[in-house]
PDB file of C-alpha atoms in Angstrom:
ATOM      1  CA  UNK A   1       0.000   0.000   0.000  1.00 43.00           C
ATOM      2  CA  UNK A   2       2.645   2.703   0.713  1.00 41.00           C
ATOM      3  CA  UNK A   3       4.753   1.940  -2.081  1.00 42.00           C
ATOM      4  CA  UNK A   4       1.601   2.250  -4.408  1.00 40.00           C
ATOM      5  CA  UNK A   5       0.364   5.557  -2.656  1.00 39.00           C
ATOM      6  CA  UNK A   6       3.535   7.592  -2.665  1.00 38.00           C
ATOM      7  CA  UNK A   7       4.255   6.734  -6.930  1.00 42.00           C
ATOM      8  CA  UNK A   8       1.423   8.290  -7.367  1.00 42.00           C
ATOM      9  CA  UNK A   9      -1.434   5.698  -8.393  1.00 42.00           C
ATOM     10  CA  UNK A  10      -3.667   6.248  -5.652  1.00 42.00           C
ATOM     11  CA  UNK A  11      -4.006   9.238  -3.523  1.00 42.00           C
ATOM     12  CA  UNK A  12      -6.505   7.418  -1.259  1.00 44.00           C
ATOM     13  CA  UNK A  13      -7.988   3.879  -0.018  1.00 44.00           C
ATOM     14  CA  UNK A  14      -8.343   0.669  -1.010  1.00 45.00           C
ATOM     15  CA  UNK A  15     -10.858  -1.667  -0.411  1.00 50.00           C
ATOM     16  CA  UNK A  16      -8.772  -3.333   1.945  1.00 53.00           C
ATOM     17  CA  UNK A  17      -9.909  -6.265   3.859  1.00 56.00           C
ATOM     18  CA  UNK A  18      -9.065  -9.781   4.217  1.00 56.00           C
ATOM     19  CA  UNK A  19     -10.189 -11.604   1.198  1.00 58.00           C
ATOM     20  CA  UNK A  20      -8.031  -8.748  -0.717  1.00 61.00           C
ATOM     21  CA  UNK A  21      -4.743 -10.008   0.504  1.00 62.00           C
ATOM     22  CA  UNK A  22      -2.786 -13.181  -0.619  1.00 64.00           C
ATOM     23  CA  UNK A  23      -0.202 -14.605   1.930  1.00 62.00           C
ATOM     24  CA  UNK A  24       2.425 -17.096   1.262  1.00 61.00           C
ATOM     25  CA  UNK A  25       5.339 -16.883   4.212  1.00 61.00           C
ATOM     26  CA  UNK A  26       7.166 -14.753   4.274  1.00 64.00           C
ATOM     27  CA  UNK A  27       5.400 -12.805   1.213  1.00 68.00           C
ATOM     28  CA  UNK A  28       2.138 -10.690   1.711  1.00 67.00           C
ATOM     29  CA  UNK A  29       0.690  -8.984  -1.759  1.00 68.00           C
ATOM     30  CA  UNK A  30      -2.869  -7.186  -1.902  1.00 63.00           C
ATOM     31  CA  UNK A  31      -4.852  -8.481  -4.875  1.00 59.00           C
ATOM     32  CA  UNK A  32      -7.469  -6.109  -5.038  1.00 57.00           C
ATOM     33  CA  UNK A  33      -7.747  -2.806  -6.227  1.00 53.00           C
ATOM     34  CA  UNK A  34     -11.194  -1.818  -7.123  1.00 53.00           C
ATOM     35  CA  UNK A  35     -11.805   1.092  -4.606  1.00 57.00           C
ATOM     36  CA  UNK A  36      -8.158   2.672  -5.492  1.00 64.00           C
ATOM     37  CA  UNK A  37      -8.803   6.279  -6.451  1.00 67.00           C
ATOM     38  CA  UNK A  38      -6.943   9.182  -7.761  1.00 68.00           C
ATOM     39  CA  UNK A  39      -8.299  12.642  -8.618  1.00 70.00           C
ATOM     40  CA  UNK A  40      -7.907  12.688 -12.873  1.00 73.00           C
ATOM     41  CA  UNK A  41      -9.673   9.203 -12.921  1.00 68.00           C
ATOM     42  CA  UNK A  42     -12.388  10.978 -10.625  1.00 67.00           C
ATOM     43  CA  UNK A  43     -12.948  13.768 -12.602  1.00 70.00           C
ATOM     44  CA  UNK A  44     -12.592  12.601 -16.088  1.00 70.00           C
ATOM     45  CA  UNK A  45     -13.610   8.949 -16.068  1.00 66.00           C
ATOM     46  CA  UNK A  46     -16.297   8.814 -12.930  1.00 63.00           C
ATOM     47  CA  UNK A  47     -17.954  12.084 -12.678  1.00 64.00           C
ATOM     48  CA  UNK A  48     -20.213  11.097  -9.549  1.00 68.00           C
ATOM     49  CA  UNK A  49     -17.141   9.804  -7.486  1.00 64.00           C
ATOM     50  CA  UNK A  50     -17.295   6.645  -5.355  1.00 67.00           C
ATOM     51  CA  UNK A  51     -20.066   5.856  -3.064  1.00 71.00           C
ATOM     52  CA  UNK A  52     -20.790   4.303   0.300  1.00 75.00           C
ATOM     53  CA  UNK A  53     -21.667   0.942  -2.108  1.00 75.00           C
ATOM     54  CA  UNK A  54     -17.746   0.682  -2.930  1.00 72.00           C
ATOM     55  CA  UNK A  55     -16.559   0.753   0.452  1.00 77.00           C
ATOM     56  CA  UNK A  56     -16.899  -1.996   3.215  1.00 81.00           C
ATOM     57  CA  UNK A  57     -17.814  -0.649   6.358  1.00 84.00           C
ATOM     58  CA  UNK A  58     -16.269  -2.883   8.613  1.00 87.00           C
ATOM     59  CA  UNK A  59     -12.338  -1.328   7.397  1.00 88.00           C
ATOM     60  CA  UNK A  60     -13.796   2.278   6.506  1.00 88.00           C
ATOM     61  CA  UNK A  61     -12.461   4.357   9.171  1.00 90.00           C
ATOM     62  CA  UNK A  62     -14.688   6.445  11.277  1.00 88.00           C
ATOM     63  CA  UNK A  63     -14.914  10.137   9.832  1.00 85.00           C
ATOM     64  CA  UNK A  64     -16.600   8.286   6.908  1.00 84.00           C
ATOM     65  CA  UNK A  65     -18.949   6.332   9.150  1.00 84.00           C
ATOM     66  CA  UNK A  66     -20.362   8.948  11.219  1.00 79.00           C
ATOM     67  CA  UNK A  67     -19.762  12.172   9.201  1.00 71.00           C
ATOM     68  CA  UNK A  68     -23.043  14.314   9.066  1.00 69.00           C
ATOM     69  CA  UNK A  69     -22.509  13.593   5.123  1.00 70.00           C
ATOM     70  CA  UNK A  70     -20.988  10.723   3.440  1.00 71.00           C
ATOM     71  CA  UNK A  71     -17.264  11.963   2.523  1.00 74.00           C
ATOM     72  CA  UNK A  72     -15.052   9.051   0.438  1.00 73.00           C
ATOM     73  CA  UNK A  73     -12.107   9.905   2.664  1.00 77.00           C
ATOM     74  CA  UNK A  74     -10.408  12.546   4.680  1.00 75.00           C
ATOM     75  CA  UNK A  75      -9.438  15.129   1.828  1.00 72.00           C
ATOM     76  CA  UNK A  76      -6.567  16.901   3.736  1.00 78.00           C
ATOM     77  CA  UNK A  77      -5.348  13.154   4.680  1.00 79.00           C
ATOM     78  CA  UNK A  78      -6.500  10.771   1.957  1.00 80.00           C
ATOM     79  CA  UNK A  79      -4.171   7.879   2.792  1.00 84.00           C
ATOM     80  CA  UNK A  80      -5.388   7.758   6.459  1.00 88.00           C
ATOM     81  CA  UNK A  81      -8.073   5.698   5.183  1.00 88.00           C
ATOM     82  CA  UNK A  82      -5.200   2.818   4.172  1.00 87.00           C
ATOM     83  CA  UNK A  83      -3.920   3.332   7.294  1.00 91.00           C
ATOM     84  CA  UNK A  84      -7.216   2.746   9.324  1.00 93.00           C
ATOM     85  CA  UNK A  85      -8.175  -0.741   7.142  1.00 90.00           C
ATOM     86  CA  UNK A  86      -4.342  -1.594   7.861  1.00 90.00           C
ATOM     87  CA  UNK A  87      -4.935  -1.536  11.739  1.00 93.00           C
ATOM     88  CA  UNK A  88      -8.122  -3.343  11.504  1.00 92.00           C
ATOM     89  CA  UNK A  89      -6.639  -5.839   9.690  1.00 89.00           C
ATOM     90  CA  UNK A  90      -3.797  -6.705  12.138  1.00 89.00           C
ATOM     91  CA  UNK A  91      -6.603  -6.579  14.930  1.00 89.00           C
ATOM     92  CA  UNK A  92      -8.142  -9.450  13.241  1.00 88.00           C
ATOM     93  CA  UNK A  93      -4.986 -11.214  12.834  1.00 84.00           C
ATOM     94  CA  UNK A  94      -3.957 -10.595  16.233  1.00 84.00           C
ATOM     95  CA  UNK A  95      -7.414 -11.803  17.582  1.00 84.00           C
ATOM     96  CA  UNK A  96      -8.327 -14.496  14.886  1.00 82.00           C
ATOM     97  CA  UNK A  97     -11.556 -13.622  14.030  1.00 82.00           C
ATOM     98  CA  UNK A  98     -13.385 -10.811  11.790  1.00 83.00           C
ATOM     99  CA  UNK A  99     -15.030  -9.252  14.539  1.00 83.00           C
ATOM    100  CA  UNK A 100     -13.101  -7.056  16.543  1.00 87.00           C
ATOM    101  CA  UNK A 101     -15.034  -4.218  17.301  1.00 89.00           C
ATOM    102  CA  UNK A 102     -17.653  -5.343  19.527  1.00 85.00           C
ATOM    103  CA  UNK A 103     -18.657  -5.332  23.186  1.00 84.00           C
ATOM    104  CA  UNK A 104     -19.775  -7.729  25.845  1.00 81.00           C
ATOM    105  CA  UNK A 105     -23.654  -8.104  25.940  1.00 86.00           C
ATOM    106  CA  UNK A 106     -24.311  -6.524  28.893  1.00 84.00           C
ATOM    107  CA  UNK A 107     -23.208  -3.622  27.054  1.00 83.00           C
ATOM    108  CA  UNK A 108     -25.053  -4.557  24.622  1.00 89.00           C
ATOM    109  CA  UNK A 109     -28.255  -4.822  27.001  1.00 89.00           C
ATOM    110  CA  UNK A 110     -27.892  -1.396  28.507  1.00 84.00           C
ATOM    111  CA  UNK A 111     -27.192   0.658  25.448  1.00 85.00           C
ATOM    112  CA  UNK A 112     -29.665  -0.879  23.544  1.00 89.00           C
ATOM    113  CA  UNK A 113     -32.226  -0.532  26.331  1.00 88.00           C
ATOM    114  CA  UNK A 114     -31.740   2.875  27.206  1.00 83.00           C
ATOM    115  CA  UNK A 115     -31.435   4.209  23.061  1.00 84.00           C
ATOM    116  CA  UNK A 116     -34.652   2.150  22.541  1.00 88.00           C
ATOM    117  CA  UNK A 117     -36.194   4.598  25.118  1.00 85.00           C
ATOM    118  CA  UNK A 118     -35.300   7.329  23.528  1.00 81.00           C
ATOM    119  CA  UNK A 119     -36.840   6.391  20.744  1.00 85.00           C
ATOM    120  CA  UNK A 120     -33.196   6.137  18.523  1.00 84.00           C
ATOM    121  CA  UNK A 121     -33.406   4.040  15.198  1.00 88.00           C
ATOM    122  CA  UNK A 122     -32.004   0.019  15.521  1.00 90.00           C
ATOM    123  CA  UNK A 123     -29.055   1.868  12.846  1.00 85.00           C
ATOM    124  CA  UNK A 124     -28.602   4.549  15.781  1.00 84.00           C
ATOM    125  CA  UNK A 125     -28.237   1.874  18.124  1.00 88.00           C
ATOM    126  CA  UNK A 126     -25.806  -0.333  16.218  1.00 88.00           C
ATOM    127  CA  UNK A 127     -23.687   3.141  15.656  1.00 86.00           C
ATOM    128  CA  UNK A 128     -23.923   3.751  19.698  1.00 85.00           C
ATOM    129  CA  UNK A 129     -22.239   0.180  19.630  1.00 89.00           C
ATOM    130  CA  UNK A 130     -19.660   0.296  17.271  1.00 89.00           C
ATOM    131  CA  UNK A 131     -18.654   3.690  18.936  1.00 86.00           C
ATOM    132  CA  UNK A 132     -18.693   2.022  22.435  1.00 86.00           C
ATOM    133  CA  UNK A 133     -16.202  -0.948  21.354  1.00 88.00           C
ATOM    134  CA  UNK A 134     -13.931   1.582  19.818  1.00 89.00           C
ATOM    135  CA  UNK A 135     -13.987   3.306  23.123  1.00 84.00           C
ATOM    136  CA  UNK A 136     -13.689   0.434  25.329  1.00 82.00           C
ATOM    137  CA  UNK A 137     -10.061  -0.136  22.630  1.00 86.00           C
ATOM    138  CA  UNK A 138      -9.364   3.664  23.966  1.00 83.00           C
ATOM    139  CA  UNK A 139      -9.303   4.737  20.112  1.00 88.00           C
ATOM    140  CA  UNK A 140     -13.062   6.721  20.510  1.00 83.00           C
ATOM    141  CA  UNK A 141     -13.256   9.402  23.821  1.00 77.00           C
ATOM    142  CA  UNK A 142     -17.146  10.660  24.632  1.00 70.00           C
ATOM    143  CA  UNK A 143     -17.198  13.771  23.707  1.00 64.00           C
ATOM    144  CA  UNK A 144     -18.594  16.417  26.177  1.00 59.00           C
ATOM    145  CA  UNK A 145     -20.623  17.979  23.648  1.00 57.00           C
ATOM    146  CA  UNK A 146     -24.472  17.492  22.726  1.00 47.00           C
ATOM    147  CA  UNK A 147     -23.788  18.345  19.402  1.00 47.00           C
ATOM    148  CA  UNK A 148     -25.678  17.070  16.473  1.00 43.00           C
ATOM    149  CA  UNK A 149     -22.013  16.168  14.523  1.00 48.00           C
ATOM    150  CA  UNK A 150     -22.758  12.221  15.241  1.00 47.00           C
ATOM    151  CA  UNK A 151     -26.013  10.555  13.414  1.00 43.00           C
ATOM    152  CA  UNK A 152     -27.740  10.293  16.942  1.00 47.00           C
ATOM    153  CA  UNK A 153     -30.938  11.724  17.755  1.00 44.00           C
ATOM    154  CA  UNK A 154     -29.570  12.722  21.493  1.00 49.00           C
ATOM    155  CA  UNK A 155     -26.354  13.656  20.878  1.00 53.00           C
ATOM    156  CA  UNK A 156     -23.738  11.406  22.124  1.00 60.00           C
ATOM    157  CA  UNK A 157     -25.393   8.745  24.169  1.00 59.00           C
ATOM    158  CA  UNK A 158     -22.019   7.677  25.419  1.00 63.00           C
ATOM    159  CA  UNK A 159     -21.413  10.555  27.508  1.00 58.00           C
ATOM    160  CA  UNK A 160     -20.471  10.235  31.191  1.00 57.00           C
ATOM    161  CA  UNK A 161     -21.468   6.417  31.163  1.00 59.00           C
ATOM    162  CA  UNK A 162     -18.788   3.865  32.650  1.00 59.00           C
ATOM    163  CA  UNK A 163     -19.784   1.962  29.082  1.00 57.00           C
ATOM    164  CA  UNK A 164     -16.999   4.020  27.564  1.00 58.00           C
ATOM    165  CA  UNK A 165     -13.190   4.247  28.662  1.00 58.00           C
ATOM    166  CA  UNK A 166     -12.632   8.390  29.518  1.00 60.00           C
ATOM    167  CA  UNK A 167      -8.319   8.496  29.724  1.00 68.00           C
ATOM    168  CA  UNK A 168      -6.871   6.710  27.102  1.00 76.00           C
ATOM    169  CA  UNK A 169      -3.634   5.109  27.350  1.00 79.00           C
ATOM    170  CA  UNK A 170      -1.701   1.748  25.350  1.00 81.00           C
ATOM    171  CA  UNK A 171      -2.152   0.284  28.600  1.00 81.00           C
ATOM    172  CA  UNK A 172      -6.210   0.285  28.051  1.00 80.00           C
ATOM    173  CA  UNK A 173      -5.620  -0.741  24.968  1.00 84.00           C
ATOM    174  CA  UNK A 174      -3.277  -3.852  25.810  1.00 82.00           C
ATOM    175  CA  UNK A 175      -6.031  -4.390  28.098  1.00 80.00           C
ATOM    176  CA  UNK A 176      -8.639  -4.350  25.398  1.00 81.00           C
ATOM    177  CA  UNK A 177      -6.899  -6.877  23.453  1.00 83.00           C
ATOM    178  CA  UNK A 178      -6.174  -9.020  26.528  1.00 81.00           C
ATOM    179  CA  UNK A 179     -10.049  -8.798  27.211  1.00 78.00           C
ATOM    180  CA  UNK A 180     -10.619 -10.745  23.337  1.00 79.00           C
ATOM    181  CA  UNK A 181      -7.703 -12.838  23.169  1.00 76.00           C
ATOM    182  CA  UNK A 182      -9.736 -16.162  22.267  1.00 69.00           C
ATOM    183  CA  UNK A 183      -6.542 -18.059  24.041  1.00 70.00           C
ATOM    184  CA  UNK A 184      -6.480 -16.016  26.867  1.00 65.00           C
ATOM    185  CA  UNK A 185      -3.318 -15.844  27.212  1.00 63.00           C
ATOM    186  CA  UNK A 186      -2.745 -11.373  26.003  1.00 62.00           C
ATOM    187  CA  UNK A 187       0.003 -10.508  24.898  1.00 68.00           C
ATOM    188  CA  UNK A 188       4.032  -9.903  26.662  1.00 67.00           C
ATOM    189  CA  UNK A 189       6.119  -6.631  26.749  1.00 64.00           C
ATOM    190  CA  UNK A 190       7.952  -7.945  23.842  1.00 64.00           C
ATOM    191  CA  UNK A 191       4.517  -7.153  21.765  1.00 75.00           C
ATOM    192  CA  UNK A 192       4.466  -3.033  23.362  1.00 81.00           C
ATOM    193  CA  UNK A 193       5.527  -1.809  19.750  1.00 86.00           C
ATOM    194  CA  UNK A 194       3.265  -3.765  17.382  1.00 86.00           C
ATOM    195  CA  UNK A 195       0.419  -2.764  19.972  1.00 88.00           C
ATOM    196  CA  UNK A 196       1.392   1.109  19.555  1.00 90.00           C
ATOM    197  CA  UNK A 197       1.741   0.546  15.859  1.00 92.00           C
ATOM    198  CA  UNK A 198      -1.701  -0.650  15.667  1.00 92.00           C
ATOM    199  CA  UNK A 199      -2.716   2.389  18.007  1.00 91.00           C
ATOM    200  CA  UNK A 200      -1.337   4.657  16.076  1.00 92.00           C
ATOM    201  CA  UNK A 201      -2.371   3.162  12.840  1.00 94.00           C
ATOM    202  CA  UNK A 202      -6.586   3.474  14.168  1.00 94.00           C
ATOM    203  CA  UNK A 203      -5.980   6.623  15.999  1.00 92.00           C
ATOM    204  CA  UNK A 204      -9.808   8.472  16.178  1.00 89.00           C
ATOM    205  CA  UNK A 205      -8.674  11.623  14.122  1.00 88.00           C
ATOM    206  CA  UNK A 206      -7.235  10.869  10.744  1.00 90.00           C
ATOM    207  CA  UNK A 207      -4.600  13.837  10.827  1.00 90.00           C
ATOM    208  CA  UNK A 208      -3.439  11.871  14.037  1.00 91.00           C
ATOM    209  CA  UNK A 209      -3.486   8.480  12.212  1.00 93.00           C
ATOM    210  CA  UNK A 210       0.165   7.335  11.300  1.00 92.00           C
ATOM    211  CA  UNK A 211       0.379   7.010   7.489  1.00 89.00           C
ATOM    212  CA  UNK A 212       1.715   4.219   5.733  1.00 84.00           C
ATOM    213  CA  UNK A 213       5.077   5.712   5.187  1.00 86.00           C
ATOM    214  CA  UNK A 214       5.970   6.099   8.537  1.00 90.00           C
ATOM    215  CA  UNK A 215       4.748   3.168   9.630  1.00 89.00           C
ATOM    216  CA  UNK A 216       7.250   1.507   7.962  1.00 88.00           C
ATOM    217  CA  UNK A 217       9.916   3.466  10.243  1.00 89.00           C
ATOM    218  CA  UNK A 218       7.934   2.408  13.368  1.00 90.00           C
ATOM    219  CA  UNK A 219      10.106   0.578  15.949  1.00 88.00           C
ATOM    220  CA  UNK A 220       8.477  -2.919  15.134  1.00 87.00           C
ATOM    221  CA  UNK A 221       9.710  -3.033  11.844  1.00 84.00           C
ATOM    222  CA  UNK A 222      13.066  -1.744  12.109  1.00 83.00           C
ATOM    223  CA  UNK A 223      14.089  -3.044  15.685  1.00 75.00           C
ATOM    224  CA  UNK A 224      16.251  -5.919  15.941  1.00 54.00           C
ATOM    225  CA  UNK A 225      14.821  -7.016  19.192  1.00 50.00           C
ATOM    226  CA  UNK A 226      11.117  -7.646  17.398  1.00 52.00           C
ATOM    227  CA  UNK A 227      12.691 -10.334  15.065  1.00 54.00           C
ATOM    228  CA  UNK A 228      10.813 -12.708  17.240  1.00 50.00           C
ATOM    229  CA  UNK A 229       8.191 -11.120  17.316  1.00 49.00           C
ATOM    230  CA  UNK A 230       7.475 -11.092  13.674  1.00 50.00           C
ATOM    231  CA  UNK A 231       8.283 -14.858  13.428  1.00 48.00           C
ATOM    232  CA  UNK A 232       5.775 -15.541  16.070  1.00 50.00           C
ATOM    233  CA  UNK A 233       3.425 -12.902  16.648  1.00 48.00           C
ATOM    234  CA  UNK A 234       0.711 -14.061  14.081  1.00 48.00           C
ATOM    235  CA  UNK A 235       1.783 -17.966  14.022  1.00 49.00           C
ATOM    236  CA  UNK A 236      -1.214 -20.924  14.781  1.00 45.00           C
ATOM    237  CA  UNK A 237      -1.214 -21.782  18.553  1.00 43.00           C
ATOM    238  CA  UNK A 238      -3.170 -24.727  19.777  1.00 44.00           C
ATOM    239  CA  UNK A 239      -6.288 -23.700  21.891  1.00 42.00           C
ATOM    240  CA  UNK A 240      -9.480 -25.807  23.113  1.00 42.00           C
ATOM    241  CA  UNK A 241     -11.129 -23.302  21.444  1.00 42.00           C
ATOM    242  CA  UNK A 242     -12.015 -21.915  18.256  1.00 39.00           C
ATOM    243  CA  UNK A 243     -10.996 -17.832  17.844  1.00 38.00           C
ATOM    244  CA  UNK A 244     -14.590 -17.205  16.900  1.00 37.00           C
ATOM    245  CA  UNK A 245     -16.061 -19.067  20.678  1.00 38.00           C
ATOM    246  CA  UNK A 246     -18.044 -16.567  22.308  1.00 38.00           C
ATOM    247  CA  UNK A 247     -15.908 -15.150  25.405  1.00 40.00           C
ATOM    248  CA  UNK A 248     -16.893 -13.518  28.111  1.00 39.00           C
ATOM    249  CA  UNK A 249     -15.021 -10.217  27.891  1.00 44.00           C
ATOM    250  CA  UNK A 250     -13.788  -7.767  30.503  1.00 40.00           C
ATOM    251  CA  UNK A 251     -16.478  -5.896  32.328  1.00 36.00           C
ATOM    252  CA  UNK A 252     -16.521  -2.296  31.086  1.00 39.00           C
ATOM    253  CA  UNK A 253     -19.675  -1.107  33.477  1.00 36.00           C
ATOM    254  CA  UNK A 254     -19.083  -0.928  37.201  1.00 37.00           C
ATOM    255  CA  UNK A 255     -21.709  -2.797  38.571  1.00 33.00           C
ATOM    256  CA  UNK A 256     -23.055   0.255  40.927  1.00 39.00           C
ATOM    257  CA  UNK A 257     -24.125   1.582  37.831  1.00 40.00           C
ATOM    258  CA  UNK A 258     -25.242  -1.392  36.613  1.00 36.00           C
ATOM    259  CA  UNK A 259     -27.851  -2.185  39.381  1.00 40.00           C
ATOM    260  CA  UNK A 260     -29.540   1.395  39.015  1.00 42.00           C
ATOM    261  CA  UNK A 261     -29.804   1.077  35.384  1.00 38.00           C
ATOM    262  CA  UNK A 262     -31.568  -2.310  35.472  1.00 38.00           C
ATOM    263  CA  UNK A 263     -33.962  -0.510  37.597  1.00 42.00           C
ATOM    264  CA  UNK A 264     -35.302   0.975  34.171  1.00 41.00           C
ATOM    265  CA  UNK A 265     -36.298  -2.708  32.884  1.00 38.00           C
ATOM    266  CA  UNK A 266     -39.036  -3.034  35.976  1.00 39.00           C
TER     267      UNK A 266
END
C-alpha cells in the first residue's frame, strides 16, 4: 500500500480487507484494487465519485462512518483511510476472528435498552455500539458535547457512562486486546511496539493516524529485538477453542451503575 500511494497511483484507499490479501510466508501482496482512487480518474472517467456501495464498512475508518454527510475519505489526509483498514486488519490477525469491534452483551443490554427509550433508530443503536467498542479499545473518547455532529438523535449517548473508557492510554488498549484474546493468554512486553503501531495506525482523528510511510519506520519493523516477534506474533497456537467461541469479555460497566440502570427494565 505505501509503495503504491507515494508513486502516485492512488491518492486514497483501497478496499482493503481480508479476502483482498494473498499470503504465502514470508510474502504478503494485496490483490485487489477496485476502490483505489486518484483525482484525474475521478474527474474525467467517474464524474459522480465513489459511493458508500464501494466501500466496506467494517475497514472504513470512522470520519466516513459517522460524518453528518458521506465523505469518500479525509481530503486533507486521503491515505489515512489505508492506514485505518491496515490496523483493523492486524486486529483481526492478532485476535483471529473478523469481529473485533464489539462489546460484551451486557453492554449490549444497557445501550440498547436505554437508546430504545429514547426512541433512537435500531441503525442509531448499532452506531452507539460500534462507537462504544472503539472506546472500550481507547481509540473513541465521549465527547462532552451534545452536538448534532454524530447521526444520533440525542447527541452522544455515550457521555459520562462507565460503558466508555474516559483516559486513554496503550495500557487500556493492551487491556482491550487481553479482554478478546480467544486463548487467553494477552500478549508480553515484547509485543508493546506492534500494539502502539496498531494504536497509532486506528488513531480516532485521521490527521493523528500514522500514514503508511511512517509506519514503515515504526520501531516494530526496524528493531532488531522484534525479530521474534514477527516470526511468532501471528503464528497458529493450539487452543481448546475456536478464535470465533463466544468469550466472556472484561467488564466495562461498574456494577453500581449497573444495578440502578436495570432498575429501568421493571
Amino acid at each position: 500500500v505505501c509503495k503504491t500511494t507515494t508513486e502516485g497511483s492512488s491518492d486514497s484507499g483501497f478496499s482493503l480487507d481480508s479476502s483482498g490479501i494473498l499470503t504465502e510466508t514470508p510474502t504478503c501482496v494485496l490483490a485487489d484494487f477496485s476502490s483505489a482512487w486518484d483525482d484525474f480518474t475521478s474527474q474525467h472517467m467517474y464524474m459522480n465519485g465513489p459511493s458508500p456501495k464501494e466501500q466496506t464498512d467494517e475497514y472504513a475508518p470512522p470520519e466516513v462512518l459517522f460524518g453528518p454527510t458521506w465523505v469518500p475519505f479525509d481530503g486533507q489526509n486521503p491515505q489515512s483511510y489505508d492506514s485505518w483498514s491496515i490496523g483493523v486488519l492486524a486486529l483481526e490477525l492478532l485476535l483471529g476472528t473478523p469481529n473485533v469491534f464489539s462489546v460484551d452483551q451486557r453492554t449490549r443490554v444497557i445501550l440498547s435498552h436505554r437508546m430504545k427509550k429514547q426512541g433512537a433508530s435500531e441503525e442509531e443503536i448499532q452506531k452507539a455500539l460500534y462507537l462504544a467498542a472503539l472506546s472500550q479499545f481507547c481509540i473513541y473518547t465521549p465527547t462532552k458535547s451534545e452536538s448534532t455532529r454524530w447521526p444520533l438523535r440525542a447527541g452522544d449517548p455515550l457521555h459520562k457512562t462507565d460503558i466508555a473508557e474516559i483516559k486513554c492510554t496503550l495500557q487500556h488498549f493492551h487491556s482491550a486486546l487481553r479482554a478478546r484474546d480467544p486463548l487467553g493468554t494477552g500478549f508480553d512486553s515484547s509485543s508493546d511496539s506492534l500494539l502502539e503501531l496498531i494504536w497509532g495506525l486506528l488513531a480516532w482523528n485521521p490527521h493523528d493516524r500514522i500514514t503508511p510511510s511512517k509506519a514503515l519506520q515504526h520501531e516494530y519493523f526496524i528493531s532488531e529485538r522484534n525479530d521474534h516477534v514477527h516470526k511468532d506474533m501471528f503464528q497458529p497456537h493450539k487452543s481448546s477453542e475456536n478464535a470465533l467461541t463466544p468469550k466472556i469479555m472484561e467488564p466495562k460497566v461498574q456494577t453500581k451503575q449497573f444495578e440502578a440502570i436495570m432498575t429501568e427494565f421493571k
